[in-house]
């Protein structure tokens, strides 16, 4: 198979997310890293890109990269947008309209209106717009989804999701630029912790249950003096398949490290998974003993088998979950090029409508939190019919 060509915007030297994308995209040999505009500082971005082997396809800006790649016969097939939140809309829209497939970091946009525009542009151009809810790439998360879809726990009654950590709990860290921007409305938008972490948990709830959030009520608070945006939120929500949801997200929970986990309770069983222990999925059938499902064991679902690379008993980490998103996208792009249907087990990557639904929920959480937990419609206007 000929490798697909991949480029990246953002994710420069010292970035938290850049290495995970570069590792994930290259893990299966499906993509070749060909182009990048890796830093908002042109000289630094070009220098770092050249050190990574990009040569004359190390660009000083995303605008230069768009123009340069459009002019090439061997243009990139996919671009990843890993820049600050406020730039996602402009860059994603420009590359979609330029004829490129896009994987955008979350949140996809800063407003619901921008999110709806991205959905429309992706539909109009026919280009893929994916959103990096990368934790949905974990093998046992996909097995959890398959179990729920085939009825192993019966009708879903309750979902409990969390994504809480304590890494922003130190008041003396208030002027740290890596922390400060997250609570600045000018850079982060209407929400801090929920937009940063809570939407991962909310997307996970929809992903595994196959249900979408319809309305929600939120209690938000800024525990550290001087923060304009929330650092803790508790959200109650309802889903279109009848499930009830509870979600807690926090950045001041000292002692919590990563804290992404989900529990789903149905009529005939319950399931539990935690990102810090991704090799185990806990399954409790009604009136039976607890079962521990191990990643890589025999007789799992096609969705789980397709996304398992490391033999059973060995650690599986976040870059491999990202790699599964990239493997899905490689299959989706290749299927389009070859004029065939995509493998159903690969058609699980988060798409532009998922990014839009998340942005709509972010806005609803912010508004509900400012209105004493008033229940609000969490759906984007274009999806309310």
PDB file of N, CA and C in Angstrom, residues 228-291:
ATOM      1  N   UNK A 228     -11.575  33.848  35.554  1.00  0.00           N
ATOM      2  CA  UNK A 228     -12.852  34.254  34.973  1.00  0.00           C
ATOM      3  C   UNK A 228     -13.688  33.051  34.545  1.00  0.00           C
ATOM      4  N   UNK A 229     -13.034  31.956  34.207  1.00  0.00           N
ATOM      5  CA  UNK A 229     -13.745  30.770  33.736  1.00  0.00           C
ATOM      6  C   UNK A 229     -13.643  29.646  34.750  1.00  0.00           C
ATOM      7  N   UNK A 230     -14.509  28.673  34.637  1.00  0.00           N
ATOM      8  CA  UNK A 230     -14.651  27.616  35.641  1.00  0.00           C
ATOM      9  C   UNK A 230     -13.451  26.676  35.678  1.00  0.00           C
ATOM     10  N   UNK A 231     -13.144  26.195  36.881  1.00  0.00           N
ATOM     11  CA  UNK A 231     -12.155  25.133  37.033  1.00  0.00           C
ATOM     12  C   UNK A 231     -12.779  23.865  37.606  1.00  0.00           C
ATOM     13  N   UNK A 232     -14.094  23.869  37.780  1.00  0.00           N
ATOM     14  CA  UNK A 232     -14.811  22.679  38.249  1.00  0.00           C
ATOM     15  C   UNK A 232     -16.252  22.775  37.747  1.00  0.00           C
ATOM     16  N   UNK A 233     -16.786  21.643  37.322  1.00  0.00           N
ATOM     17  CA  UNK A 233     -18.174  21.624  36.840  1.00  0.00           C
ATOM     18  C   UNK A 233     -18.812  20.267  37.113  1.00  0.00           C
ATOM     19  N   UNK A 234     -20.080  20.306  37.503  1.00  0.00           N
ATOM     20  CA  UNK A 234     -20.903  19.111  37.627  1.00  0.00           C
ATOM     21  C   UNK A 234     -22.077  19.279  36.674  1.00  0.00           C
ATOM     22  N   UNK A 235     -22.259  18.306  35.790  1.00  0.00           N
ATOM     23  CA  UNK A 235     -23.262  18.437  34.738  1.00  0.00           C
ATOM     24  C   UNK A 235     -24.197  17.231  34.783  1.00  0.00           C
ATOM     25  N   UNK A 236     -25.499  17.498  34.827  1.00  0.00           N
ATOM     26  CA  UNK A 236     -26.519  16.470  34.634  1.00  0.00           C
ATOM     27  C   UNK A 236     -27.039  16.584  33.209  1.00  0.00           C
ATOM     28  N   UNK A 237     -27.270  15.451  32.556  1.00  0.00           N
ATOM     29  CA  UNK A 237     -27.759  15.533  31.182  1.00  0.00           C
ATOM     30  C   UNK A 237     -28.714  14.388  30.866  1.00  0.00           C
ATOM     31  N   UNK A 238     -29.503  14.598  29.827  1.00  0.00           N
ATOM     32  CA  UNK A 238     -30.422  13.593  29.310  1.00  0.00           C
ATOM     33  C   UNK A 238     -30.037  13.288  27.869  1.00  0.00           C
ATOM     34  N   UNK A 239     -30.270  12.030  27.451  1.00  0.00           N
ATOM     35  CA  UNK A 239     -29.866  11.585  26.122  1.00  0.00           C
ATOM     36  C   UNK A 239     -31.082  11.149  25.315  1.00  0.00           C
ATOM     37  N   UNK A 240     -30.929  11.149  23.996  1.00  0.00           N
ATOM     38  CA  UNK A 240     -32.088  10.910  23.133  1.00  0.00           C
ATOM     39  C   UNK A 240     -32.580   9.475  23.130  1.00  0.00           C
ATOM     40  N   UNK A 241     -31.818   8.553  23.716  1.00  0.00           N
ATOM     41  CA  UNK A 241     -32.279   7.181  23.836  1.00  0.00           C
ATOM     42  C   UNK A 241     -32.867   6.865  25.197  1.00  0.00           C
ATOM     43  N   UNK A 242     -33.005   7.887  26.029  1.00  0.00           N
ATOM     44  CA  UNK A 242     -33.617   7.702  27.333  1.00  0.00           C
ATOM     45  C   UNK A 242     -32.656   7.608  28.495  1.00  0.00           C
ATOM     46  N   UNK A 243     -31.345   7.580  28.232  1.00  0.00           N
ATOM     47  CA  UNK A 243     -30.377   7.458  29.315  1.00  0.00           C
ATOM     48  C   UNK A 243     -30.231   8.766  30.077  1.00  0.00           C
ATOM     49  N   UNK A 244     -29.951   8.636  31.367  1.00  0.00           N
ATOM     50  CA  UNK A 244     -29.644   9.756  32.245  1.00  0.00           C
ATOM     51  C   UNK A 244     -28.131   9.820  32.402  1.00  0.00           C
ATOM     52  N   UNK A 245     -27.557  11.036  32.438  1.00  0.00           N
ATOM     53  CA  UNK A 245     -26.118  11.167  32.552  1.00  0.00           C
ATOM     54  C   UNK A 245     -25.686  12.080  33.674  1.00  0.00           C
ATOM     55  N   UNK A 246     -24.533  11.738  34.279  1.00  0.00           N
ATOM     56  CA  UNK A 246     -23.872  12.567  35.288  1.00  0.00           C
ATOM     57  C   UNK A 246     -22.411  12.726  34.870  1.00  0.00           C
ATOM     58  N   UNK A 247     -21.910  13.951  34.944  1.00  0.00           N
ATOM     59  CA  UNK A 247     -20.525  14.201  34.534  1.00  0.00           C
ATOM     60  C   UNK A 247     -19.870  15.183  35.495  1.00  0.00           C
ATOM     61  N   UNK A 248     -18.682  14.813  35.990  1.00  0.00           N
ATOM     62  CA  UNK A 248     -17.883  15.714  36.824  1.00  0.00           C
ATOM     63  C   UNK A 248     -16.555  15.947  36.139  1.00  0.00           C
ATOM     64  N   UNK A 249     -16.161  17.221  36.062  1.00  0.00           N
ATOM     65  CA  UNK A 249     -14.845  17.552  35.523  1.00  0.00           C
ATOM     66  C   UNK A 249     -14.228  18.643  36.381  1.00  0.00           C
ATOM     67  N   UNK A 250     -12.927  18.534  36.636  1.00  0.00           N
ATOM     68  CA  UNK A 250     -12.266  19.468  37.536  1.00  0.00           C
ATOM     69  C   UNK A 250     -10.777  19.556  37.206  1.00  0.00           C
ATOM     70  N   UNK A 251     -10.206  20.732  37.453  1.00  0.00           N
ATOM     71  CA  UNK A 251      -8.757  20.889  37.324  1.00  0.00           C
ATOM     72  C   UNK A 251      -8.119  21.214  38.664  1.00  0.00           C
ATOM     73  N   UNK A 252      -8.900  21.151  39.741  1.00  0.00           N
ATOM     74  CA  UNK A 252      -8.365  21.484  41.071  1.00  0.00           C
ATOM     75  C   UNK A 252      -8.498  20.296  42.027  1.00  0.00           C
ATOM     76  N   UNK A 253      -8.679  19.092  41.474  1.00  0.00           N
ATOM     77  CA  UNK A 253      -8.857  17.878  42.283  1.00  0.00           C
ATOM     78  C   UNK A 253      -7.486  17.292  42.618  1.00  0.00           C
ATOM     79  N   UNK A 254      -6.852  17.859  43.630  1.00  0.00           N
ATOM     80  CA  UNK A 254      -5.497  17.447  44.000  1.00  0.00           C
ATOM     81  C   UNK A 254      -5.476  15.957  44.334  1.00  0.00           C
ATOM     82  N   UNK A 255      -4.542  15.259  43.725  1.00  0.00           N
ATOM     83  CA  UNK A 255      -4.435  13.812  43.898  1.00  0.00           C
ATOM     84  C   UNK A 255      -4.915  13.043  42.690  1.00  0.00           C
ATOM     85  N   UNK A 256      -5.725  13.673  41.865  1.00  0.00           N
ATOM     86  CA  UNK A 256      -6.136  13.055  40.606  1.00  0.00           C
ATOM     87  C   UNK A 256      -5.105  13.428  39.543  1.00  0.00           C
ATOM     88  N   UNK A 257      -4.726  12.465  38.733  1.00  0.00           N
ATOM     89  CA  UNK A 257      -3.709  12.711  37.718  1.00  0.00           C
ATOM     90  C   UNK A 257      -4.320  12.990  36.348  1.00  0.00           C
ATOM     91  N   UNK A 258      -5.032  12.002  35.810  1.00  0.00           N
ATOM     92  CA  UNK A 258      -5.678  12.184  34.511  1.00  0.00           C
ATOM     93  C   UNK A 258      -7.185  12.101  34.652  1.00  0.00           C
ATOM     94  N   UNK A 259      -7.661  11.054  35.266  1.00  0.00           N
ATOM     95  CA  UNK A 259      -9.029  11.022  35.760  1.00  0.00           C
ATOM     96  C   UNK A 259     -10.128  10.906  34.737  1.00  0.00           C
ATOM     97  N   UNK A 260      -9.853  10.337  33.541  1.00  0.00           N
ATOM     98  CA  UNK A 260     -10.919  10.098  32.574  1.00  0.00           C
ATOM     99  C   UNK A 260     -11.445   8.687  32.770  1.00  0.00           C
ATOM    100  N   UNK A 261     -12.735   8.593  33.050  1.00  0.00           N
ATOM    101  CA  UNK A 261     -13.345   7.283  33.224  1.00  0.00           C
ATOM    102  C   UNK A 261     -14.821   7.328  32.908  1.00  0.00           C
ATOM    103  N   UNK A 262     -15.390   6.162  32.611  1.00  0.00           N
ATOM    104  CA  UNK A 262     -16.807   6.095  32.280  1.00  0.00           C
ATOM    105  C   UNK A 262     -17.416   4.811  32.807  1.00  0.00           C
ATOM    106  N   UNK A 263     -18.630   4.919  33.318  1.00  0.00           N
ATOM    107  CA  UNK A 263     -19.427   3.774  33.749  1.00  0.00           C
ATOM    108  C   UNK A 263     -20.779   3.854  33.057  1.00  0.00           C
ATOM    109  N   UNK A 264     -21.246   2.724  32.564  1.00  0.00           N
ATOM    110  CA  UNK A 264     -22.545   2.658  31.905  1.00  0.00           C
ATOM    111  C   UNK A 264     -23.346   1.543  32.559  1.00  0.00           C
ATOM    112  N   UNK A 265     -24.556   1.875  33.007  1.00  0.00           N
ATOM    113  CA  UNK A 265     -25.400   0.924  33.713  1.00  0.00           C
ATOM    114  C   UNK A 265     -26.681   0.680  32.911  1.00  0.00           C
ATOM    115  N   UNK A 266     -26.927  -0.575  32.565  1.00  0.00           N
ATOM    116  CA  UNK A 266     -28.101  -0.943  31.799  1.00  0.00           C
ATOM    117  C   UNK A 266     -29.059  -1.802  32.593  1.00  0.00           C
ATOM    118  N   UNK A 267     -30.077  -2.305  31.922  1.00  0.00           N
ATOM    119  CA  UNK A 267     -31.094  -3.128  32.581  1.00  0.00           C
ATOM    120  C   UNK A 267     -30.541  -4.473  33.040  1.00  0.00           C
ATOM    121  N   UNK A 268     -29.544  -4.989  32.329  1.00  0.00           N
ATOM    122  CA  UNK A 268     -29.053  -6.344  32.630  1.00  0.00           C
ATOM    123  C   UNK A 268     -27.557  -6.401  32.903  1.00  0.00           C
ATOM    124  N   UNK A 269     -26.912  -5.244  33.109  1.00  0.00           N
ATOM    125  CA  UNK A 269     -25.485  -5.280  33.387  1.00  0.00           C
ATOM    126  C   UNK A 269     -24.879  -3.889  33.433  1.00  0.00           C
ATOM    127  N   UNK A 270     -23.621  -3.849  33.847  1.00  0.00           N
ATOM    128  CA  UNK A 270     -22.889  -2.595  33.924  1.00  0.00           C
ATOM    129  C   UNK A 270     -21.480  -2.749  33.387  1.00  0.00           C
ATOM    130  N   UNK A 271     -20.900  -1.653  32.892  1.00  0.00           N
ATOM    131  CA  UNK A 271     -19.549  -1.633  32.334  1.00  0.00           C
ATOM    132  C   UNK A 271     -18.781  -0.457  32.922  1.00  0.00           C
ATOM    133  N   UNK A 272     -17.474  -0.661  33.128  1.00  0.00           N
ATOM    134  CA  UNK A 272     -16.636   0.412  33.678  1.00  0.00           C
ATOM    135  C   UNK A 272     -15.267   0.370  33.032  1.00  0.00           C
ATOM    136  N   UNK A 273     -14.766   1.565  32.631  1.00  0.00           N
ATOM    137  CA  UNK A 273     -13.430   1.675  32.012  1.00  0.00           C
ATOM    138  C   UNK A 273     -12.774   2.962  32.482  1.00  0.00           C
ATOM    139  N   UNK A 274     -11.444   2.908  32.680  1.00  0.00           N
ATOM    140  CA  UNK A 274     -10.677   4.061  33.142  1.00  0.00           C
ATOM    141  C   UNK A 274      -9.441   4.217  32.268  1.00  0.00           C
ATOM    142  N   UNK A 275      -9.163   5.436  31.815  1.00  0.00           N
ATOM    143  CA  UNK A 275      -8.053   5.668  30.909  1.00  0.00           C
ATOM    144  C   UNK A 275      -6.704   5.368  31.529  1.00  0.00           C
ATOM    145  N   UNK A 276      -6.575   5.484  32.843  1.00  0.00           N
ATOM    146  CA  UNK A 276      -5.299   5.200  33.485  1.00  0.00           C
ATOM    147  C   UNK A 276      -5.043   3.700  33.617  1.00  0.00           C
ATOM    148  N   UNK A 277      -6.057   2.882  33.391  1.00  0.00           N
ATOM    149  CA  UNK A 277      -5.915   1.424  33.358  1.00  0.00           C
ATOM    150  C   UNK A 277      -6.623   0.906  32.102  1.00  0.00           C
ATOM    151  N   UNK A 278      -6.109   1.254  30.922  1.00  0.00           N
ATOM    152  CA  UNK A 278      -6.872   1.025  29.691  1.00  0.00           C
ATOM    153  C   UNK A 278      -6.931  -0.416  29.233  1.00  0.00           C
ATOM    154  N   UNK A 279      -6.155  -1.297  29.856  1.00  0.00           N
ATOM    155  CA  UNK A 279      -6.128  -2.692  29.416  1.00  0.00           C
ATOM    156  C   UNK A 279      -7.264  -3.532  29.970  1.00  0.00           C
ATOM    157  N   UNK A 280      -8.060  -2.969  30.888  1.00  0.00           N
ATOM    158  CA  UNK A 280      -9.139  -3.739  31.497  1.00  0.00           C
ATOM    159  C   UNK A 280     -10.492  -3.023  31.324  1.00  0.00           C
ATOM    160  N   UNK A 281     -11.486  -3.810  30.973  1.00  0.00           N
ATOM    161  CA  UNK A 281     -12.875  -3.361  30.943  1.00  0.00           C
ATOM    162  C   UNK A 281     -13.641  -4.236  31.918  1.00  0.00           C
ATOM    163  N   UNK A 282     -14.313  -3.622  32.880  1.00  0.00           N
ATOM    164  CA  UNK A 282     -15.010  -4.371  33.925  1.00  0.00           C
ATOM    165  C   UNK A 282     -16.485  -4.513  33.551  1.00  0.00           C
ATOM    166  N   UNK A 283     -16.948  -5.759  33.578  1.00  0.00           N
ATOM    167  CA  UNK A 283     -18.304  -6.098  33.136  1.00  0.00           C
ATOM    168  C   UNK A 283     -19.008  -6.872  34.232  1.00  0.00           C
ATOM    169  N   UNK A 284     -20.128  -6.334  34.695  1.00  0.00           N
ATOM    170  CA  UNK A 284     -20.916  -6.999  35.730  1.00  0.00           C
ATOM    171  C   UNK A 284     -22.293  -7.348  35.175  1.00  0.00           C
ATOM    172  N   UNK A 285     -22.521  -8.603  34.770  1.00  0.00           N
ATOM    173  CA  UNK A 285     -23.872  -9.008  34.356  1.00  0.00           C
ATOM    174  C   UNK A 285     -24.786  -9.080  35.576  1.00  0.00           C
ATOM    175  N   UNK A 286     -26.051  -8.807  35.372  1.00  0.00           N
ATOM    176  CA  UNK A 286     -27.021  -8.819  36.459  1.00  0.00           C
ATOM    177  C   UNK A 286     -27.030 -10.173  37.170  1.00  0.00           C
ATOM    178  N   UNK A 287     -26.892 -10.130  38.506  1.00  0.00           N
ATOM    179  CA  UNK A 287     -26.949 -11.322  39.355  1.00  0.00           C
ATOM    180  C   UNK A 287     -25.851 -12.337  39.063  1.00  0.00           C
ATOM    181  N   UNK A 288     -24.735 -11.871  38.482  1.00  0.00           N
ATOM    182  CA  UNK A 288     -23.595 -12.763  38.225  1.00  0.00           C
ATOM    183  C   UNK A 288     -22.338 -12.150  38.824  1.00  0.00           C
ATOM    184  N   UNK A 289     -21.200 -12.809  38.589  1.00  0.00           N
ATOM    185  CA  UNK A 289     -19.938 -12.334  39.131  1.00  0.00           C
ATOM    186  C   UNK A 289     -19.293 -11.323  38.188  1.00  0.00           C
ATOM    187  N   UNK A 290     -18.452 -10.467  38.778  1.00  0.00           N
ATOM    188  CA  UNK A 290     -17.719  -9.477  37.994  1.00  0.00           C
ATOM    189  C   UNK A 290     -16.763 -10.165  37.038  1.00  0.00           C
ATOM    190  N   UNK A 291     -16.754  -9.699  35.798  1.00  0.00           N
ATOM    191  CA  UNK A 291     -15.827 -10.202  34.778  1.00  0.00           C
ATOM    192  C   UNK A 291     -14.863  -9.091  34.384  1.00  0.00           C
TER     193      UNK A 291
END
